[in-house]
Amino acid sequence: MRIDQNTRLFGLIGHPVGHSMSPIMHNAAFRALGQNAVYLAFDTTDLQGCLLAMRALGIQGMSITLPYKTVVIPLLDEVDEGARRIGAVNTLVYREGRLLGYNTDGTGALRALEERMDCAGKRVLIVGAGGAARAISFALKEKGVTLCITNRSVKKGEILARAINGTFRPLAELDKEGFEILIQTTPVGMFPFENPNPVPENLLRPGMTVMDIIYHPLNTTLLRTARSRGCQVIPGIAMFVNQGAEQFRLWTGLRPPMGIMTKAVLRVLGPFDTPGGSNRTGRGGQGKRDLP
Ligand code: ATR
């Protein structure tokens, strides 16, 4: 990689950021397209200082992760309507002296699904009601799907269901609902904790599409169980790379090299199709979309 006086700086702001896969993914993309640019991870407790640095140094783009996705909003010059509706920003663009905020999580999840199927008119179950569930639900709603939310805390689940004109059902009460798509958005099953399946097996029916947004391990217990029950499975890395690709597009205006970005992450996390393969790796991310 050539670094000189013209190198453009991009990065990630969060706390912690030590396990992020984004530097590997974005630097692979910059290299592949011959961009004189570099992406670094900044573990910081000074969000305002980082925004000042972006303005002072002309840093053109940043990913934003926990714990700053919401608190950054009032500090920006402009927030994209989608991000405002979700209530969280995961991408900053510094353009013509203005700091702009976007959220690419929902688009990333939607693209991951649409690479494999047409979502329009489908019955979708979202497991969880946090920030990621919110981003995904709003993106899917635009596609005219029927949404049902299930969540550990009833109140939070009901609030999200209302916001997206969907329904809420406690997990224990779901059985023969005939969902065509299930999207798992909670941290249950994420490395390095035990790897339980957050979804009762009787919900997993042949022909159903099951997406887990956890990407470490790649083969979560949910995905392995779903595959064994005849479901089509979509690993979390699909959403992760798609949300990163959307960031790359916002920053550079270029078409992101998706294959190269995916391969760069898989080189660290291990192959998806090797049963248990991803569980063996000691390196890599904490494995959720919150750590872009
Ligand atoms: P994110 O922004 O990454 O989605 P979040 O806002 O903290 O994270 O939301 C995490 C979601 O996972 C929530 O829906 C949470 O359920 P509660 O609303 O009941 O807290 C869910 N979640 C977290 N840990 C869980 C667990 N051990 N079992 C079931 N659900 C869990």
CSV table of C-alpha atoms and ligand atoms in Angstrom, one decimal:
chain,number,residue,atom,x,y,z
A,1,MET,CA,0.0,0.0,0.0
A,2,ARG,CA,1.3,3.4,-1.0
A,3,ILE,CA,0.9,6.1,1.6
A,4,ASP,CA,1.9,9.7,0.6
A,5,GLN,CA,0.7,13.3,0.9
A,6,ASN,CA,-2.4,12.5,-1.1
A,7,THR,CA,-3.6,9.5,0.9
A,8,ARG,CA,-7.2,9.9,2.0
A,9,LEU,CA,-8.1,8.7,5.5
A,10,PHE,CA,-11.2,6.8,6.5
A,11,GLY,CA,-11.9,5.0,9.7
A,12,LEU,CA,-14.1,3.6,12.5
A,13,ILE,CA,-15.0,5.4,15.7
A,14,GLY,CA,-16.2,3.4,18.6
A,15,HIS,CA,-15.3,1.9,22.0
A,16,PRO,CA,-14.2,-0.9,21.8
A,17,VAL,CA,-13.2,-1.5,18.2
A,18,GLY,CA,-10.4,-4.0,18.7
A,19,HIS,CA,-12.1,-6.9,17.0
A,20,SER,CA,-13.6,-5.0,14.1
A,21,MET,CA,-13.4,-6.6,10.6
A,22,SER,CA,-14.0,-3.3,8.9
A,23,PRO,CA,-10.4,-2.3,8.4
A,24,ILE,CA,-9.6,-5.6,6.7
A,25,MET,CA,-12.7,-5.3,4.5
A,26,HIS,CA,-12.4,-1.6,3.5
A,27,ASN,CA,-8.6,-1.7,3.0
A,28,ALA,CA,-9.0,-4.7,0.7
A,29,ALA,CA,-11.5,-2.8,-1.3
A,30,PHE,CA,-9.3,0.3,-1.6
A,31,ARG,CA,-6.4,-1.8,-2.7
A,32,ALA,CA,-8.4,-3.7,-5.2
A,33,LEU,CA,-9.6,-0.5,-6.9
A,34,GLY,CA,-6.2,1.2,-6.7
A,35,GLN,CA,-7.5,3.9,-4.3
A,36,ASN,CA,-4.9,6.0,-2.5
A,37,ALA,CA,-6.8,5.6,0.8
A,38,VAL,CA,-6.5,3.9,4.1
A,39,TYR,CA,-9.1,2.9,6.8
A,40,LEU,CA,-8.1,2.7,10.5
A,41,ALA,CA,-9.9,1.8,13.7
A,42,PHE,CA,-10.0,4.5,16.4
A,43,ASP,CA,-10.9,3.3,19.9
A,44,THR,CA,-12.1,6.5,21.4
A,45,THR,CA,-14.0,7.9,24.4
A,46,ASP,CA,-14.1,11.4,22.8
A,47,LEU,CA,-16.7,11.5,20.1
A,48,GLN,CA,-16.9,15.3,19.8
A,49,GLY,CA,-13.1,15.4,19.4
A,50,CYS,CA,-13.3,12.9,16.6
A,51,LEU,CA,-15.9,14.9,14.8
A,52,LEU,CA,-13.7,18.0,15.2
A,53,ALA,CA,-10.7,16.0,13.8
A,54,MET,CA,-12.8,15.0,10.8
A,55,ARG,CA,-13.4,18.6,10.0
A,56,ALA,CA,-9.9,19.8,10.9
A,57,LEU,CA,-8.1,17.1,9.0
A,58,GLY,CA,-10.6,16.6,6.2
A,59,ILE,CA,-11.2,12.9,7.0
A,60,GLN,CA,-13.8,12.0,4.4
A,61,GLY,CA,-15.6,9.1,6.0
A,62,MET,CA,-16.1,7.2,9.2
A,63,SER,CA,-18.0,4.2,10.4
A,64,ILE,CA,-19.7,4.7,13.7
A,65,THR,CA,-20.2,1.9,16.2
A,66,LEU,CA,-21.2,1.3,19.8
A,67,PRO,CA,-21.7,3.3,21.9
A,68,TYR,CA,-22.1,6.3,19.5
A,69,LYS,CA,-24.6,5.4,16.9
A,70,THR,CA,-27.4,7.4,18.6
A,71,VAL,CA,-25.6,10.1,20.5
A,72,VAL,CA,-23.8,11.3,17.3
A,73,ILE,CA,-27.1,12.4,15.7
A,74,PRO,CA,-27.4,15.9,17.2
A,75,LEU,CA,-23.7,16.6,16.5
A,76,LEU,CA,-24.1,16.3,12.7
A,77,ASP,CA,-25.0,18.9,10.1
A,78,GLU,CA,-27.4,16.7,8.3
A,79,VAL,CA,-28.9,13.2,8.9
A,80,ASP,CA,-30.3,11.1,6.1
A,81,GLU,CA,-34.1,10.5,6.5
A,82,GLY,CA,-33.7,6.7,6.8
A,83,ALA,CA,-31.1,7.1,9.6
A,84,ARG,CA,-33.3,9.6,11.4
A,85,ARG,CA,-36.3,7.2,11.3
A,86,ILE,CA,-34.1,4.4,12.7
A,87,GLY,CA,-32.6,6.7,15.3
A,88,ALA,CA,-29.1,5.6,14.6
A,89,VAL,CA,-26.2,6.5,12.4
A,90,ASN,CA,-23.5,4.0,11.4
A,91,THR,CA,-21.8,6.0,8.6
A,92,LEU,CA,-20.4,9.6,8.4
A,93,VAL,CA,-19.5,11.4,5.3
A,94,TYR,CA,-17.6,14.7,5.4
A,95,ARG,CA,-18.4,16.6,2.2
A,96,GLU,CA,-18.0,20.3,1.3
A,97,GLY,CA,-17.5,21.2,5.0
A,98,ARG,CA,-20.6,19.4,6.2
A,99,LEU,CA,-20.8,16.2,8.3
A,100,LEU,CA,-23.6,13.9,7.0
A,101,GLY,CA,-25.0,10.9,8.8
A,102,TYR,CA,-26.4,7.7,7.2
A,103,ASN,CA,-27.4,4.2,8.3
A,104,THR,CA,-26.4,1.3,6.0
A,105,ASP,CA,-27.5,-1.6,8.3
A,106,GLY,CA,-31.0,-1.9,6.9
A,107,THR,CA,-29.9,-1.6,3.3
A,108,GLY,CA,-27.1,-4.2,4.0
A,109,ALA,CA,-29.6,-6.7,5.4
A,110,LEU,CA,-32.1,-6.0,2.6
A,111,ARG,CA,-29.4,-6.5,-0.1
A,112,ALA,CA,-28.2,-9.7,1.6
A,113,LEU,CA,-31.8,-11.1,1.3
A,114,GLU,CA,-32.4,-9.8,-2.1
A,115,GLU,CA,-29.3,-11.3,-3.5
A,116,ARG,CA,-31.1,-14.6,-2.9
A,117,MET,CA,-34.8,-13.9,-3.1
A,118,ASP,CA,-37.6,-11.5,-3.8
A,119,CYS,CA,-38.8,-10.2,-0.4
A,120,ALA,CA,-42.0,-8.5,-1.6
A,121,GLY,CA,-45.1,-9.7,0.0
A,122,LYS,CA,-43.3,-12.2,2.3
A,123,ARG,CA,-44.2,-12.9,5.9
A,124,VAL,CA,-41.1,-12.1,8.0
A,125,LEU,CA,-40.3,-12.8,11.7
A,126,ILE,CA,-37.7,-10.5,13.3
A,127,VAL,CA,-36.2,-11.9,16.5
A,128,GLY,CA,-35.1,-9.0,18.7
A,129,ALA,CA,-36.1,-5.4,18.9
A,130,GLY,CA,-32.8,-3.5,19.3
A,131,GLY,CA,-31.1,-1.0,17.0
A,132,ALA,CA,-30.3,-3.6,14.3
A,133,ALA,CA,-33.8,-5.0,14.4
A,134,ARG,CA,-35.1,-1.5,13.9
A,135,ALA,CA,-32.9,-0.7,11.0
A,136,ILE,CA,-33.8,-4.0,9.3
A,137,SER,CA,-37.5,-3.7,10.0
A,138,PHE,CA,-37.7,-0.2,8.4
A,139,ALA,CA,-35.8,-1.4,5.3
A,140,LEU,CA,-38.0,-4.4,4.9
A,141,LYS,CA,-41.2,-2.4,5.4
A,142,GLU,CA,-40.4,-0.4,2.3
A,143,LYS,CA,-40.5,-3.7,0.4
A,144,GLY,CA,-44.1,-4.4,1.4
A,145,VAL,CA,-43.4,-7.4,3.6
A,146,THR,CA,-45.6,-8.4,6.6
A,147,LEU,CA,-43.6,-8.0,9.7
A,148,CYS,CA,-43.9,-9.8,13.0
A,149,ILE,CA,-41.6,-8.9,15.9
A,150,THR,CA,-40.7,-11.2,18.8
A,151,ASN,CA,-38.5,-10.1,21.7
A,152,ARG,CA,-37.5,-11.0,25.2
A,153,SER,CA,-38.8,-7.8,26.6
A,154,VAL,CA,-42.4,-7.4,25.5
A,155,LYS,CA,-42.5,-3.6,25.9
A,156,LYS,CA,-39.6,-3.0,23.5
A,157,GLY,CA,-41.0,-5.5,21.0
A,158,GLU,CA,-44.4,-3.9,21.0
A,159,ILE,CA,-42.9,-0.4,20.5
A,160,LEU,CA,-41.0,-1.6,17.4
A,161,ALA,CA,-44.0,-3.5,16.1
A,162,ARG,CA,-46.1,-0.3,16.4
A,163,ALA,CA,-43.5,1.8,14.7
A,164,ILE,CA,-43.4,-0.4,11.6
A,165,ASN,CA,-47.1,-1.3,11.5
A,166,GLY,CA,-46.3,-4.9,12.4
A,167,THR,CA,-47.4,-7.2,15.1
A,168,PHE,CA,-45.7,-8.4,18.2
A,169,ARG,CA,-45.8,-12.0,19.5
A,170,PRO,CA,-43.9,-13.5,22.4
A,171,LEU,CA,-41.5,-16.2,21.2
A,172,ALA,CA,-43.3,-18.9,23.3
A,173,GLU,CA,-46.6,-18.2,21.5
A,174,LEU,CA,-45.2,-18.5,18.0
A,175,ASP,CA,-45.7,-21.9,16.3
A,176,LYS,CA,-47.7,-22.5,13.2
A,177,GLU,CA,-47.4,-19.0,11.8
A,178,GLY,CA,-45.9,-19.9,8.4
A,179,PHE,CA,-43.2,-17.3,8.3
A,180,GLU,CA,-41.2,-17.4,5.0
A,181,ILE,CA,-38.3,-15.4,6.3
A,182,LEU,CA,-36.8,-15.3,9.9
A,183,ILE,CA,-34.1,-12.8,10.8
A,184,GLN,CA,-32.2,-13.2,14.1
A,185,THR,CA,-30.9,-9.9,15.4
A,186,THR,CA,-30.0,-10.6,19.1
A,187,PRO,CA,-26.5,-11.3,20.3
A,188,VAL,CA,-27.5,-14.8,21.4
A,189,GLY,CA,-25.0,-17.3,19.9
A,190,MET,CA,-22.2,-14.8,19.4
A,191,PHE,CA,-18.6,-15.6,20.0
A,192,PRO,CA,-17.0,-16.0,22.6
A,193,PHE,CA,-20.1,-17.0,24.6
A,194,GLU,CA,-21.9,-20.3,24.5
A,195,ASN,CA,-23.6,-20.9,21.2
A,196,PRO,CA,-27.3,-21.6,22.0
A,197,ASN,CA,-30.0,-21.4,19.4
A,198,PRO,CA,-32.2,-18.4,20.3
A,199,VAL,CA,-35.1,-19.8,18.1
A,200,PRO,CA,-37.3,-22.8,18.9
A,201,GLU,CA,-36.7,-25.6,16.4
A,202,ASN,CA,-40.4,-26.0,15.6
A,203,LEU,CA,-40.3,-22.5,14.0
A,204,LEU,CA,-37.7,-23.7,11.4
A,205,ARG,CA,-39.6,-25.2,8.5
A,206,PRO,CA,-38.3,-26.6,5.2
A,207,GLY,CA,-38.2,-23.9,2.5
A,208,MET,CA,-38.0,-21.0,5.0
A,209,THR,CA,-35.1,-18.5,4.7
A,210,VAL,CA,-33.2,-17.9,7.9
A,211,MET,CA,-30.7,-15.1,8.3
A,212,ASP,CA,-28.6,-14.6,11.4
A,213,ILE,CA,-26.9,-11.3,11.6
A,214,ILE,CA,-24.2,-12.6,13.9
A,215,TYR,CA,-21.0,-13.3,11.8
A,216,HIS,CA,-18.7,-14.7,14.4
A,217,PRO,CA,-19.1,-17.6,14.4
A,218,LEU,CA,-20.2,-17.8,10.8
A,219,ASN,CA,-22.0,-21.1,11.4
A,220,THR,CA,-24.1,-20.2,14.3
A,221,THR,CA,-26.1,-22.9,16.0
A,222,LEU,CA,-29.2,-21.3,14.6
A,223,LEU,CA,-27.9,-21.5,11.0
A,224,ARG,CA,-26.7,-25.1,11.4
A,225,THR,CA,-30.0,-26.2,12.9
A,226,ALA,CA,-32.0,-24.3,10.2
A,227,ARG,CA,-29.9,-25.9,7.4
A,228,SER,CA,-30.5,-29.4,8.9
A,229,ARG,CA,-34.2,-28.7,8.9
A,230,GLY,CA,-34.3,-27.8,5.2
A,231,CYS,CA,-34.1,-24.0,5.4
A,232,GLN,CA,-32.2,-21.7,3.1
A,233,VAL,CA,-29.6,-20.0,5.4
A,234,ILE,CA,-28.0,-16.6,5.0
A,235,PRO,CA,-24.9,-16.0,7.2
A,236,GLY,CA,-24.3,-12.7,9.0
A,237,ILE,CA,-21.3,-11.9,6.8
A,238,ALA,CA,-23.7,-11.3,4.0
A,239,MET,CA,-25.3,-8.3,5.8
A,240,PHE,CA,-21.9,-7.2,7.2
A,241,VAL,CA,-20.3,-7.0,3.7
A,242,ASN,CA,-23.4,-5.4,2.2
A,243,GLN,CA,-23.6,-2.6,4.8
A,244,GLY,CA,-19.8,-2.0,4.4
A,245,ALA,CA,-20.3,-2.0,0.6
A,246,GLU,CA,-22.9,0.7,1.0
A,247,GLN,CA,-20.5,2.7,3.1
A,248,PHE,CA,-17.8,2.3,0.5
A,249,ARG,CA,-20.2,3.6,-2.2
A,250,LEU,CA,-21.1,6.6,-0.1
A,251,TRP,CA,-17.5,7.5,0.5
A,252,THR,CA,-16.0,6.9,-2.9
A,253,GLY,CA,-18.9,6.9,-5.4
A,254,LEU,CA,-17.3,3.7,-6.7
A,255,ARG,CA,-18.9,0.3,-7.2
A,256,PRO,CA,-17.6,-1.8,-4.2
A,257,PRO,CA,-15.7,-5.0,-5.0
A,258,MET,CA,-18.0,-7.2,-3.0
A,259,GLY,CA,-16.2,-10.5,-3.8
A,260,ILE,CA,-12.9,-9.2,-2.6
A,261,MET,CA,-14.4,-7.6,0.5
A,262,THR,CA,-16.1,-11.0,1.4
A,263,LYS,CA,-12.9,-13.0,0.8
A,264,ALA,CA,-10.9,-10.6,3.0
A,265,VAL,CA,-13.3,-11.2,5.9
A,266,LEU,CA,-13.5,-14.9,5.3
A,267,ARG,CA,-9.7,-15.2,5.3
A,268,VAL,CA,-9.9,-14.2,9.0
A,269,LEU,CA,-13.2,-15.8,10.1
A,270,GLY,CA,-12.8,-19.1,8.2
A,271,PRO,CA,-15.0,-20.6,5.5
A,272,PHE,CA,-18.7,-20.5,6.0
A,273,ASP,CA,-19.5,-24.0,4.6
A,274,THR,CA,-17.1,-25.9,6.8
A,275,PRO,CA,-19.3,-27.2,9.7
A,276,GLY,CA,-17.9,-25.8,12.8
A,277,GLY,CA,-15.0,-24.2,10.9
A,278,SER,CA,-15.7,-20.7,12.1
A,279,ASN,CA,-15.9,-21.8,15.7
A,280,ARG,CA,-12.3,-22.9,15.6
A,281,THR,CA,-10.8,-19.6,14.7
A,282,GLY,CA,-9.3,-17.7,17.6
A,283,ARG,CA,-9.0,-14.5,15.6
A,284,GLY,CA,-11.5,-12.2,14.2
A,285,GLY,CA,-14.5,-10.1,15.2
A,286,GLN,CA,-16.8,-10.2,18.2
A,287,GLY,CA,-19.2,-11.1,15.5
A,288,LYS,CA,-22.1,-8.7,15.4
A,289,ARG,CA,-23.1,-5.9,13.1
A,290,ASP,CA,-22.5,-3.4,15.9
A,291,LEU,CA,-18.8,-3.8,15.4
A,292,PRO,CA,-18.5,-2.8,11.7
B,1,ATR,P1,-28.5,-3.9,18.8
B,1,ATR,O1,-28.5,-2.4,18.6
B,1,ATR,O2,-27.2,-4.5,18.4
B,1,ATR,O3,-29.6,-4.5,18.1
B,1,ATR,P2,-29.5,-3.8,21.4
B,1,ATR,O4,-30.2,-2.5,21.0
B,1,ATR,O5,-28.9,-3.9,22.7
B,1,ATR,O6,-28.5,-4.2,20.3
B,1,ATR,O7,-30.6,-4.9,21.3
B,1,ATR,C1,-30.3,-6.2,21.5
B,1,ATR,C2,-31.6,-7.1,21.3
B,1,ATR,O8,-31.3,-8.4,21.6
B,1,ATR,C3,-32.8,-6.7,22.1
B,1,ATR,O9,-33.9,-7.0,21.5
B,1,ATR,C4,-32.6,-7.6,23.3
B,1,ATR,O10,-33.8,-8.0,24.0
B,1,ATR,P3,-34.4,-7.1,25.2
B,1,ATR,O11,-35.1,-5.9,24.5
B,1,ATR,O12,-35.3,-8.0,25.9
B,1,ATR,O13,-33.2,-6.6,26.0
B,1,ATR,C5,-32.1,-8.9,22.7
B,1,ATR,N1,-31.3,-9.7,23.6
B,1,ATR,C6,-30.1,-9.4,24.1
B,1,ATR,N2,-29.7,-10.4,24.9
B,1,ATR,C7,-30.6,-11.4,24.8
B,1,ATR,C8,-30.8,-12.7,25.4
B,1,ATR,N3,-29.8,-13.2,26.2
B,1,ATR,N4,-31.9,-13.4,25.1
B,1,ATR,C9,-32.8,-12.9,24.3
B,1,ATR,N5,-32.8,-11.7,23.7
B,1,ATR,C10,-31.7,-10.9,24.0
